[in-house]
Amino acid sequence: EDSREGFRKSLMCSLVEWSHKNGAAAVQTQLTLCLVSIAIHTVPVRWPDFFGDVFNLLEIPRPNNTREGNSLIVLQIFTTFASQIANPPIELSPERSTALIAAMEQNTDKLLSYAEHLLKTGSYSLAATNQSLNCLLA
């Protein structure tokens, strides 16, 4: 179990690391899909605090000391998670689908509040605004 947790943390830190590199969008997308795929197989039984762990990404320091990149990652992960639940790449049992939807619903208020906060502050870029809207619509 410790190795799984270590791998998940390493993957999330890699997402933050790659998010500030020019031309790394494809790598970031693949890392996001990998993280979401792991979540689909483990939330909520073996990864009960997936959403809390994703929100903790906001606290990881970035080289340029901005939180916007981390905000974009958080929104991208949640948008991808919702999309993958709606149209899973693999067949999920009805029980698994129900568990994933319930986990997402338990965190919807926090996610919507966060996306709304990003939109209201107006201090973020167009990319963050677009990702916030995508997240709200997902």
N, CA and C atoms as an extended XYZ file, in Angstrom:
414
Properties=species:S:1:pos:R:3:atomname:S:1:resname:S:1:resid:I:1 pbc="F F F"
N         0.822       -1.199        0.000 N   GLU     1
C         0.000        0.000        0.000 CA  GLU     1
C         0.865        1.261        0.000 C   GLU     1
N         1.972        1.227        0.751 N   ASP     2
C         2.861        2.387        0.792 CA  ASP     2
C         3.443        2.697       -0.574 C   ASP     2
N         3.750        1.648       -1.341 N   SER     3
C         4.320        1.879       -2.672 CA  SER     3
C         3.273        2.507       -3.602 C   SER     3
N         2.012        2.121       -3.458 N   ARG     4
C         0.956        2.731       -4.265 CA  ARG     4
C         0.793        4.206       -3.928 C   ARG     4
N         0.786        4.497       -2.645 N   GLU     5
C         0.648        5.892       -2.224 CA  GLU     5
C         1.847        6.713       -2.700 C   GLU     5
N         3.024        6.152       -2.596 N   GLY     6
C         4.221        6.840       -3.073 CA  GLY     6
C         4.168        7.096       -4.566 C   GLY     6
N         3.678        6.114       -5.305 N   PHE     7
C         3.554        6.285       -6.756 CA  PHE     7
C         2.559        7.375       -7.096 C   PHE     7
N         1.416        7.390       -6.415 N   ARG     8
C         0.404        8.420       -6.673 CA  ARG     8
C         0.958        9.813       -6.379 C   ARG     8
N         1.656        9.955       -5.257 N   LYS     9
C         2.246       11.251       -4.912 CA  LYS     9
C         3.295       11.658       -5.939 C   LYS     9
N         4.097       10.714       -6.356 N   SER    10
C         5.119       10.998       -7.368 CA  SER    10
C         4.479       11.441       -8.678 C   SER    10
N         3.417       10.784       -9.061 N   LEU    11
C         2.707       11.134      -10.291 CA  LEU    11
C         2.129       12.546      -10.194 C   LEU    11
N         1.547       12.880       -9.061 N   MET    12
C         0.977       14.223       -8.902 CA  MET    12
C         2.079       15.287       -8.881 C   MET    12
N         3.196       14.996       -8.249 N   CYS    13
C         4.315       15.948       -8.257 CA  CYS    13
C         4.866       16.111       -9.672 C   CYS    13
N         4.885       15.039      -10.444 N   SER    14
C         5.329       15.125      -11.838 CA  SER    14
C         4.403       16.017      -12.647 C   SER    14
N         3.115       15.939      -12.359 N   LEU    15
C         2.159       16.826      -13.038 CA  LEU    15
C         2.497       18.288      -12.784 C   LEU    15
N         2.793       18.620      -11.541 N   VAL    16
C         3.144       19.997      -11.199 CA  VAL    16
C         4.447       20.377      -11.890 C   VAL    16
N         5.416       19.477      -11.841 N   GLU    17
C         6.721       19.757      -12.450 CA  GLU    17
C         6.599       20.017      -13.950 C   GLU    17
N         5.836       19.189      -14.644 N   TRP    18
C         5.706       19.334      -16.097 CA  TRP    18
C         4.814       20.505      -16.495 C   TRP    18
N         3.995       20.975      -15.582 N   SER    19
C         3.041       22.023      -15.941 CA  SER    19
C         3.701       23.352      -16.273 C   SER    19
N         4.897       23.576      -15.788 N   HIS    20
C         5.544       24.858      -16.048 CA  HIS    20
C         6.545       24.813      -17.204 C   HIS    20
N         6.657       23.674      -17.853 N   LYS    21
C         7.609       23.541      -18.953 CA  LYS    21
C         6.922       23.833      -20.279 C   LYS    21
N         7.584       24.633      -21.090 N   ASN    22
C         7.043       24.940      -22.414 CA  ASN    22
C         6.995       23.681      -23.266 C   ASN    22
N         5.910       23.544      -24.002 N   GLY    23
C         5.772       22.411      -24.916 CA  GLY    23
C         5.503       21.088      -24.243 C   GLY    23
N         5.102       21.113      -22.985 N   ALA    24
C         4.897       19.866      -22.245 CA  ALA    24
C         3.428       19.490      -22.116 C   ALA    24
N         2.570       20.108      -22.896 N   ALA    25
C         1.128       19.842      -22.769 CA  ALA    25
C         0.798       18.374      -22.997 C   ALA    25
N         1.447       17.746      -23.963 N   ALA    26
C         1.164       16.334      -24.249 CA  ALA    26
C         1.560       15.446      -23.071 C   ALA    26
N         2.696       15.741      -22.454 N   VAL    27
C         3.147       14.960      -21.298 CA  VAL    27
C         2.178       15.173      -20.139 C   VAL    27
N         1.782       16.416      -19.927 N   GLN    28
C         0.844       16.720      -18.841 CA  GLN    28
C        -0.487       16.007      -19.065 C   GLN    28
N        -0.963       15.977      -20.293 N   THR    29
C        -2.212       15.291      -20.602 CA  THR    29
C        -2.091       13.797      -20.312 C   THR    29
N        -0.985       13.200      -20.707 N   GLN    30
C        -0.784       11.767      -20.458 CA  GLN    30
C        -0.687       11.469      -18.961 C   GLN    30
N         0.004       12.321      -18.218 N   LEU    31
C         0.095       12.133      -16.773 CA  LEU    31
C        -1.282       12.271      -16.117 C   LEU    31
N        -2.068       13.226      -16.601 N   THR    32
C        -3.430       13.407      -16.073 CA  THR    32
C        -4.280       12.174      -16.354 C   THR    32
N        -4.215       11.669      -17.575 N   LEU    33
C        -4.984       10.465      -17.925 CA  LEU    33
C        -4.544        9.267      -17.090 C   LEU    33
N        -3.254        9.157      -16.835 N   CYS    34
C        -2.741        8.070      -15.999 CA  CYS    34
C        -3.284        8.188      -14.580 C   CYS    34
N        -3.223        9.386      -14.016 N   LEU    35
C        -3.725        9.609      -12.665 CA  LEU    35
C        -5.216        9.310      -12.568 C   LEU    35
N        -5.980        9.776      -13.544 N   VAL    36
C        -7.425        9.540      -13.548 CA  VAL    36
C        -7.723        8.055      -13.721 C   VAL    36
N        -6.956        7.380      -14.543 N   SER    37
C        -7.156        5.944      -14.722 CA  SER    37
C        -6.930        5.191      -13.409 C   SER    37
N        -5.893        5.571      -12.690 N   ILE    38
C        -5.642        4.956      -11.382 CA  ILE    38
C        -6.807        5.255      -10.442 C   ILE    38
N        -7.280        6.498      -10.459 N   ALA    39
C        -8.397        6.882       -9.590 CA  ALA    39
C        -9.647        6.074       -9.911 C   ALA    39
N        -9.926        5.871      -11.179 N   ILE    40
C       -11.115        5.119      -11.572 CA  ILE    40
C       -11.075        3.696      -11.002 C   ILE    40
N        -9.883        3.153      -10.876 N   HIS    41
C        -9.751        1.792      -10.358 CA  HIS    41
C        -9.663        1.731       -8.832 C   HIS    41
N        -9.383        2.859       -8.177 N   THR    42
C        -9.114        2.797       -6.739 CA  THR    42
C       -10.024        3.650       -5.858 C   THR    42
N       -10.678        4.657       -6.414 N   VAL    43
C       -11.568        5.523       -5.622 CA  VAL    43
C       -12.876        4.790       -5.404 C   VAL    43
N       -13.482        4.825       -4.281 N   PRO    44
C       -13.052        5.366       -3.003 CA  PRO    44
C       -12.417        4.328       -2.081 C   PRO    44
N       -12.364        3.067       -2.475 N   VAL    45
C       -11.922        2.010       -1.565 CA  VAL    45
C       -10.431        2.124       -1.216 C   VAL    45
N        -9.568        2.112       -2.214 N   ARG    46
C        -8.125        2.146       -1.950 CA  ARG    46
C        -7.530        3.544       -2.029 C   ARG    46
N        -8.323        4.509       -2.473 N   TRP    47
C        -7.855        5.901       -2.495 CA  TRP    47
C        -9.022        6.778       -2.056 C   TRP    47
N        -9.346        6.710       -0.768 N   PRO    48
C       -10.533        7.406       -0.280 CA  PRO    48
C       -10.439        8.929       -0.347 C   PRO    48
N        -9.235        9.475       -0.335 N   ASP    49
C        -9.108       10.933       -0.342 CA  ASP    49
C        -8.528       11.453       -1.648 C   ASP    49
N        -8.930       10.856       -2.752 N   PHE    50
C        -8.448       11.293       -4.066 CA  PHE    50
C        -8.670       12.787       -4.267 C   PHE    50
N        -9.867       13.258       -3.978 N   PHE    51
C       -10.191       14.660       -4.213 CA  PHE    51
C        -9.393       15.574       -3.292 C   PHE    51
N        -9.235       15.181       -2.040 N   GLY    52
C        -8.406       15.956       -1.118 CA  GLY    52
C        -6.959       16.002       -1.579 C   GLY    52
N        -6.445       14.868       -2.056 N   ASP    53
C        -5.070       14.829       -2.561 CA  ASP    53
C        -4.900       15.733       -3.773 C   ASP    53
N        -5.893       15.762       -4.642 N   VAL    54
C        -5.812       16.632       -5.819 CA  VAL    54
C        -5.827       18.092       -5.379 C   VAL    54
N        -6.700       18.451       -4.445 N   PHE    55
C        -6.711       19.829       -3.955 CA  PHE    55
C        -5.394       20.191       -3.276 C   PHE    55
N        -4.727       19.217       -2.684 N   ASN    56
C        -3.426       19.474       -2.061 CA  ASN    56
C        -2.361       19.859       -3.082 C   ASN    56
N        -2.595       19.557       -4.342 N   LEU    57
C        -1.657       19.981       -5.385 CA  LEU    57
C        -1.497       21.497       -5.402 C   LEU    57
N        -2.516       22.200       -4.948 N   LEU    58
C        -2.456       23.660       -4.929 CA  LEU    58
C        -1.363       24.165       -3.996 C   LEU    58
N        -0.973       23.342       -3.048 N   GLU    59
C         0.022       23.757       -2.055 CA  GLU    59
C         1.452       23.419       -2.464 C   GLU    59
N         1.636       22.658       -3.536 N   ILE    60
C         2.988       22.298       -3.969 CA  ILE    60
C         3.652       23.529       -4.572 C   ILE    60
N         4.833       23.887       -4.070 N   PRO    61
C         5.502       25.077       -4.608 CA  PRO    61
C         5.868       24.898       -6.080 C   PRO    61
N         5.799       25.998       -6.794 N   ARG    62
C         6.166       26.013       -8.209 CA  ARG    62
C         7.372       26.915       -8.374 C   ARG    62
N         8.170       26.672       -9.406 N   PRO    63
C         9.377       27.473       -9.597 CA  PRO    63
C         9.114       28.971       -9.721 C   PRO    63
N         8.021       29.352      -10.338 N   ASN    64
C         7.752       30.778      -10.527 CA  ASN    64
C         6.817       31.346       -9.460 C   ASN    64
N         6.560       30.553       -8.413 N   ASN    65
C         5.742       30.984       -7.270 CA  ASN    65
C         4.338       31.430       -7.633 C   ASN    65
N         3.773       30.890       -8.684 N   THR    66
C         2.376       31.183       -8.984 CA  THR    66
C         1.554       29.939       -8.713 C   THR    66
N         0.311       30.157       -8.371 N   ARG    67
C        -0.584       29.025       -8.116 CA  ARG    67
C        -1.438       28.727       -9.333 C   ARG    67
N        -1.377       29.589      -10.342 N   GLU    68
C        -2.261       29.384      -11.487 CA  GLU    68
C        -2.012       28.043      -12.164 C   GLU    68
N        -0.757       27.696      -12.376 N   GLY    69
C        -0.458       26.413      -13.020 CA  GLY    69
C        -1.029       25.248      -12.248 C   GLY    69
N        -0.904       25.291      -10.929 N   ASN    70
C        -1.464       24.238      -10.102 CA  ASN    70
C        -2.989       24.233      -10.187 C   ASN    70
N        -3.577       25.418      -10.273 N   SER    71
C        -5.035       25.508      -10.415 CA  SER    71
C        -5.491       24.864      -11.710 C   SER    71
N        -4.744       25.110      -12.767 N   LEU    72
C        -5.080       24.498      -14.058 CA  LEU    72
C        -5.004       22.977      -13.982 C   LEU    72
N        -4.007       22.472      -13.270 N   ILE    73
C        -3.864       21.017      -13.120 CA  ILE    73
C        -5.061       20.446      -12.372 C   ILE    73
N        -5.419       21.076      -11.259 N   VAL    74
C        -6.551       20.603      -10.454 CA  VAL    74
C        -7.820       20.560      -11.305 C   VAL    74
N        -8.077       21.637      -12.016 N   LEU    75
C        -9.277       21.689      -12.861 CA  LEU    75
C        -9.212       20.658      -13.980 C   LEU    75
N        -8.038       20.473      -14.561 N   GLN    76
C        -7.892       19.481      -15.630 CA  GLN    76
C        -8.144       18.069      -15.102 C   GLN    76
N        -7.637       17.772      -13.923 N   ILE    77
C        -7.846       16.437      -13.340 CA  ILE    77
C        -9.330       16.189      -13.092 C   ILE    77
N       -10.008       17.156      -12.491 N   PHE    78
C       -11.427       16.966      -12.194 CA  PHE    78
C       -12.269       16.897      -13.463 C   PHE    78
N       -11.936       17.707      -14.451 N   THR    79
C       -12.668       17.665      -15.719 CA  THR    79
C       -12.462       16.320      -16.399 C   THR    79
N       -11.234       15.849      -16.404 N   THR    80
C       -10.925       14.549      -17.017 CA  THR    80
C       -11.604       13.423      -16.258 C   THR    80
N       -11.593       13.492      -14.929 N   PHE    81
C       -12.242       12.465      -14.113 CA  PHE    81
C       -13.728       12.382      -14.447 C   PHE    81
N       -14.392       13.532      -14.487 N   ALA    82
C       -15.833       13.552      -14.806 CA  ALA    82
C       -16.083       13.007      -16.205 C   ALA    82
N       -15.237       13.372      -17.143 N   SER    83
C       -15.387       12.901      -18.514 CA  SER    83
C       -15.193       11.389      -18.618 C   SER    83
N       -14.207       10.878      -17.900 N   GLN    84
C       -13.924        9.447      -17.940 CA  GLN    84
C       -15.021        8.627      -17.253 C   GLN    84
N       -15.659        9.216      -16.256 N   ILE    85
C       -16.783        8.518      -15.613 CA  ILE    85
C       -17.986        8.499      -16.555 C   ILE    85
N       -18.209        9.618      -17.231 N   ALA    86
C       -19.350        9.710      -18.149 CA  ALA    86
C       -19.172        8.798      -19.355 C   ALA    86
N       -17.952        8.680      -19.839 N   ASN    87
C       -17.633        7.847      -21.009 CA  ASN    87
C       -16.393        7.016      -20.711 C   ASN    87
N       -16.542        6.004      -19.859 N   PRO    88
C       -15.359        5.255      -19.430 CA  PRO    88
C       -14.673        4.526      -20.590 C   PRO    88
N       -13.325        4.556      -20.588 N   PRO    89
C       -12.579        3.862      -21.635 CA  PRO    89
C       -12.652        2.345      -21.482 C   PRO    89
N       -13.039        1.899      -20.293 N   ILE    90
C       -13.230        0.472      -20.035 CA  ILE    90
C       -14.630        0.291      -19.470 C   ILE    90
N       -15.145       -0.893      -19.584 N   GLU    91
C       -16.483       -1.139      -19.049 CA  GLU    91
C       -16.413       -1.223      -17.534 C   GLU    91
N       -17.255       -0.442      -16.897 N   LEU    92
C       -17.327       -0.439      -15.444 CA  LEU    92
C       -18.606       -1.136      -15.006 C   LEU    92
N       -18.507       -1.842      -13.901 N   SER    93
C       -19.712       -2.470      -13.367 CA  SER    93
C       -20.646       -1.366      -12.865 C   SER    93
N       -21.925       -1.657      -12.787 N   PRO    94
C       -22.863       -0.653      -12.260 CA  PRO    94
C       -22.476       -0.197      -10.851 C   PRO    94
N       -21.968       -1.117      -10.033 N   GLU    95
C       -21.565       -0.770       -8.672 CA  GLU    95
C       -20.380        0.190       -8.687 C   GLU    95
N       -19.440       -0.088       -9.581 N   ARG    96
C       -18.247        0.772       -9.684 CA  ARG    96
C       -18.636        2.163      -10.167 C   ARG    96
N       -19.472        2.230      -11.175 N   SER    97
C       -19.943        3.518      -11.686 CA  SER    97
C       -20.647        4.309      -10.599 C   SER    97
N       -21.499        3.632       -9.842 N   THR    98
C       -22.229        4.282       -8.754 CA  THR    98
C       -21.265        4.817       -7.700 C   THR    98
N       -20.254        4.032       -7.345 N   ALA    99
C       -19.277        4.461       -6.333 CA  ALA    99
C       -18.492        5.686       -6.810 C   ALA    99
N       -18.092        5.695       -8.071 N   LEU   100
C       -17.326        6.824       -8.617 CA  LEU   100
C       -18.179        8.091       -8.690 C   LEU   100
N       -19.401        7.933       -9.133 N   ILE   101
C       -20.310        9.080       -9.210 CA  ILE   101
C       -20.573        9.631       -7.806 C   ILE   101
N       -20.777        8.751       -6.841 N   ALA   102
C       -21.009        9.196       -5.466 CA  ALA   102
C       -19.795        9.942       -4.920 C   ALA   102
N       -18.603        9.446       -5.211 N   ALA   103
C       -17.378       10.117       -4.757 CA  ALA   103
C       -17.273       11.511       -5.374 C   ALA   103
N       -17.607       11.610       -6.647 N   MET   104
C       -17.561       12.908       -7.323 CA  MET   104
C       -18.613       13.851       -6.739 C   MET   104
N       -19.813       13.337       -6.520 N   GLU   105
C       -20.893       14.162       -5.980 CA  GLU   105
C       -20.573       14.679       -4.581 C   GLU   105
N       -19.855       13.880       -3.780 N   GLN   106
C       -19.496       14.304       -2.435 CA  GLN   106
C       -18.556       15.510       -2.451 C   GLN   106
N       -17.871       15.708       -3.559 N   ASN   107
C       -16.906       16.800       -3.659 CA  ASN   107
C       -17.325       17.895       -4.630 C   ASN   107
N       -18.521       17.797       -5.155 N   THR   108
C       -18.989       18.750       -6.157 CA  THR   108
C       -19.028       20.171       -5.615 C   THR   108
N       -19.542       20.353       -4.413 N   ASP   109
C       -19.646       21.711       -3.860 CA  ASP   109
C       -18.283       22.375       -3.748 C   ASP   109
N       -17.317       21.634       -3.243 N   LYS   110
C       -15.965       22.191       -3.099 CA  LYS   110
C       -15.376       22.533       -4.462 C   LYS   110
N       -15.559       21.648       -5.417 N   LEU   111
C       -15.032       21.869       -6.758 CA  LEU   111
C       -15.700       23.069       -7.428 C   LEU   111
N       -17.012       23.142       -7.339 N   LEU   112
C       -17.729       24.264       -7.940 CA  LEU   112
C       -17.353       25.587       -7.273 C   LEU   112
N       -17.199       25.568       -5.967 N   SER   113
C       -16.793       26.781       -5.256 CA  SER   113
C       -15.406       27.225       -5.706 C   SER   113
N       -14.529       26.258       -5.903 N   TYR   114
C       -13.174       26.593       -6.332 CA  TYR   114
C       -13.182       27.176       -7.748 C   TYR   114
N       -13.889       26.542       -8.659 N   ALA   115
C       -13.960       27.039      -10.032 CA  ALA   115
C       -14.607       28.424      -10.057 C   ALA   115
N       -15.647       28.606       -9.255 N   GLU   116
C       -16.317       29.909       -9.177 CA  GLU   116
C       -15.362       30.973       -8.633 C   GLU   116
N       -14.571       30.600       -7.631 N   HIS   117
C       -13.584       31.526       -7.066 CA  HIS   117
C       -12.598       31.984       -8.149 C   HIS   117
N       -12.127       31.049       -8.948 N   LEU   118
C       -11.189       31.412      -10.010 CA  LEU   118
C       -11.820       32.382      -10.998 C   LEU   118
N       -13.080       32.142      -11.307 N   LEU   119
C       -13.766       33.030      -12.248 CA  LEU   119
C       -13.995       34.421      -11.651 C   LEU   119
N       -14.325       34.475      -10.375 N   LYS   120
C       -14.643       35.757       -9.736 CA  LYS   120
C       -13.416       36.615       -9.486 C   LYS   120
N       -12.286       35.980       -9.198 N   THR   121
C       -11.108       36.776       -8.872 CA  THR   121
C       -10.611       37.544      -10.082 C   THR   121
N       -10.765       36.974      -11.255 N   GLY   122
C       -10.348       37.660      -12.472 CA  GLY   122
C        -8.857       37.854      -12.575 C   GLY   122
N        -8.095       37.300      -11.654 N   SER   123
C        -6.651       37.492      -11.677 CA  SER   123
C        -5.930       36.372      -12.421 C   SER   123
N        -6.689       35.444      -12.952 N   TYR   124
C        -6.089       34.322      -13.660 CA  TYR   124
C        -6.203       34.544      -15.166 C   TYR   124
N        -5.429       33.792      -15.887 N   SER   125
C        -5.372       33.929      -17.342 CA  SER   125
C        -6.629       33.393      -18.012 C   SER   125
N        -6.681       33.607      -19.291 N   LEU   126
C        -7.779       33.074      -20.096 CA  LEU   126
C        -7.812       31.553      -20.016 C   LEU   126
N        -6.636       30.926      -19.970 N   ALA   127
C        -6.573       29.457      -19.875 CA  ALA   127
C        -7.247       28.975      -18.590 C   ALA   127
N        -6.972       29.651      -17.479 N   ALA   128
C        -7.584       29.256      -16.206 CA  ALA   128
C        -9.085       29.493      -16.234 C   ALA   128
N        -9.492       30.591      -16.844 N   THR   129
C       -10.923       30.894      -16.970 CA  THR   129
C       -11.627       29.828      -17.813 C   THR   129
N       -11.024       29.487      -18.930 N   ASN   130
C       -11.603       28.448      -19.790 CA  ASN   130
C       -11.677       27.103      -19.085 C   ASN   130
N       -10.612       26.739      -18.375 N   GLN   131
C       -10.604       25.463      -17.676 CA  GLN   131
C       -11.644       25.467      -16.554 C   GLN   131
N       -11.843       26.607      -15.897 N   SER   132
C       -12.868       26.708      -14.854 CA  SER   132
C       -14.255       26.479      -15.456 C   SER   132
N       -14.504       27.112      -16.578 N   LEU   133
C       -15.804       26.932      -17.239 CA  LEU   133
C       -15.988       25.492      -17.691 C   LEU   133
N       -14.952       24.881      -18.245 N   ASN   134
C       -15.037       23.479      -18.654 CA  ASN   134
C       -15.355       22.591      -17.478 C   ASN   134
N       -14.740       22.885      -16.350 N   CYS   135
C       -14.960       22.092      -15.154 CA  CYS   135
C       -16.399       22.247      -14.665 C   CYS   135
N       -16.910       23.451      -14.716 N   LEU   136
C       -18.296       23.692      -14.296 CA  LEU   136
C       -19.284       22.975      -15.207 C   LEU   136
N       -18.944       22.860      -16.471 N   LEU   137
C       -19.849       22.240      -17.444 CA  LEU   137
C       -19.734       20.720      -17.477 C   LEU   137
N       -18.639       20.178      -16.946 N   ALA   138
C       -18.411       18.725      -17.039 CA  ALA   138
C       -19.394       17.948      -16.202 C   ALA   138
